[in-house]
Amino acid sequence: MITTRKNRALRRYVYEPTSKDIRQACEEIQATWSPRERAKREREPRAAWWIPPIIWLPDLIEAIKGK
């Protein structure tokens, strides 16, 4: 059941879900996921595995000077 609360700033009733409401909605959505979808969403983002290359300042200076 969706409950509404009176918002004083807006002077009307609005839907403001509680953390329990949000958790329940997430569980309902996740219950529809296939095992493949669940595995895909449980992995860490690929960006977490990437490490930028280390560039040494002397090498950079040499490259700029053209040596």
C-alpha positions as MATLAB code, in Angstrom:
seq = 'MITTRKNRALRRYVYEPTSKDIRQACEEIQATWSPRERAKREREPRAAWWIPPIIWLPDLIEAIKGK';
ca = [
       0.000    0.000    0.000;
       1.329    3.421   -0.936;
       1.079    5.903    1.884;
       1.283    9.655    1.516;
       2.360   12.277    3.991;
       1.542   15.952    4.193;
       4.486   18.033    2.995;
       4.457   21.407    4.710;
       6.566   23.131    2.034;
       4.316   21.985   -0.806;
       1.106   22.192    1.294;
      -0.187   18.937   -0.113;
       0.116   15.211    0.311;
       3.059   13.599   -1.445;
       4.535   10.120   -1.645;
       7.591    9.984    0.608;
       8.675    6.359    0.945;
      10.346    5.198    4.125;
      13.541    3.153    4.059;
      11.374    0.085    4.744;
       9.198    0.913    1.692;
      12.275    1.295   -0.502;
      13.825   -1.956    0.762;
      10.566   -3.828    0.104;
      10.264   -2.419   -3.429;
      13.878   -3.396   -4.178;
      13.250   -6.945   -2.954;
      10.148   -7.203   -5.160;
      12.106   -6.039   -8.208;
      15.060   -8.333   -7.489;
      12.713  -11.308   -7.107;
      11.964  -11.029  -10.849;
      15.652  -11.193  -11.864;
      16.985  -14.256  -13.629;
      20.140  -15.916  -12.232;
      22.094  -14.378  -15.114;
      20.787  -10.863  -14.354;
      21.544  -11.291  -10.649;
      25.132  -12.387  -11.401;
      25.590   -9.436  -13.760;
      24.394   -6.948  -11.143;
      26.420   -8.451   -8.282;
      29.767   -7.937  -10.033;
      31.905   -4.928   -9.273;
      32.041   -2.251  -11.932;
      34.797   -2.774  -14.491;
      36.286    0.596  -13.634;
      37.275   -0.808  -10.237;
      39.660   -3.235  -11.972;
      41.384   -0.641  -14.142;
      44.535    1.034  -12.852;
      45.899    4.055  -14.694;
      49.369    3.657  -16.193;
      52.344    5.009  -14.266;
      54.248    7.647  -16.183;
      57.614    8.715  -14.810;
      58.369   12.438  -15.027;
      61.829   11.984  -16.640;
      60.259    9.829  -19.369;
      57.608   12.476  -19.964;
      60.214   15.238  -20.228;
      62.214   13.152  -22.720;
      59.112   12.577  -24.820;
      58.334   16.282  -24.859;
      61.876   17.225  -25.866;
      61.843   14.559  -28.561;
      64.819   12.534  -27.346;
];
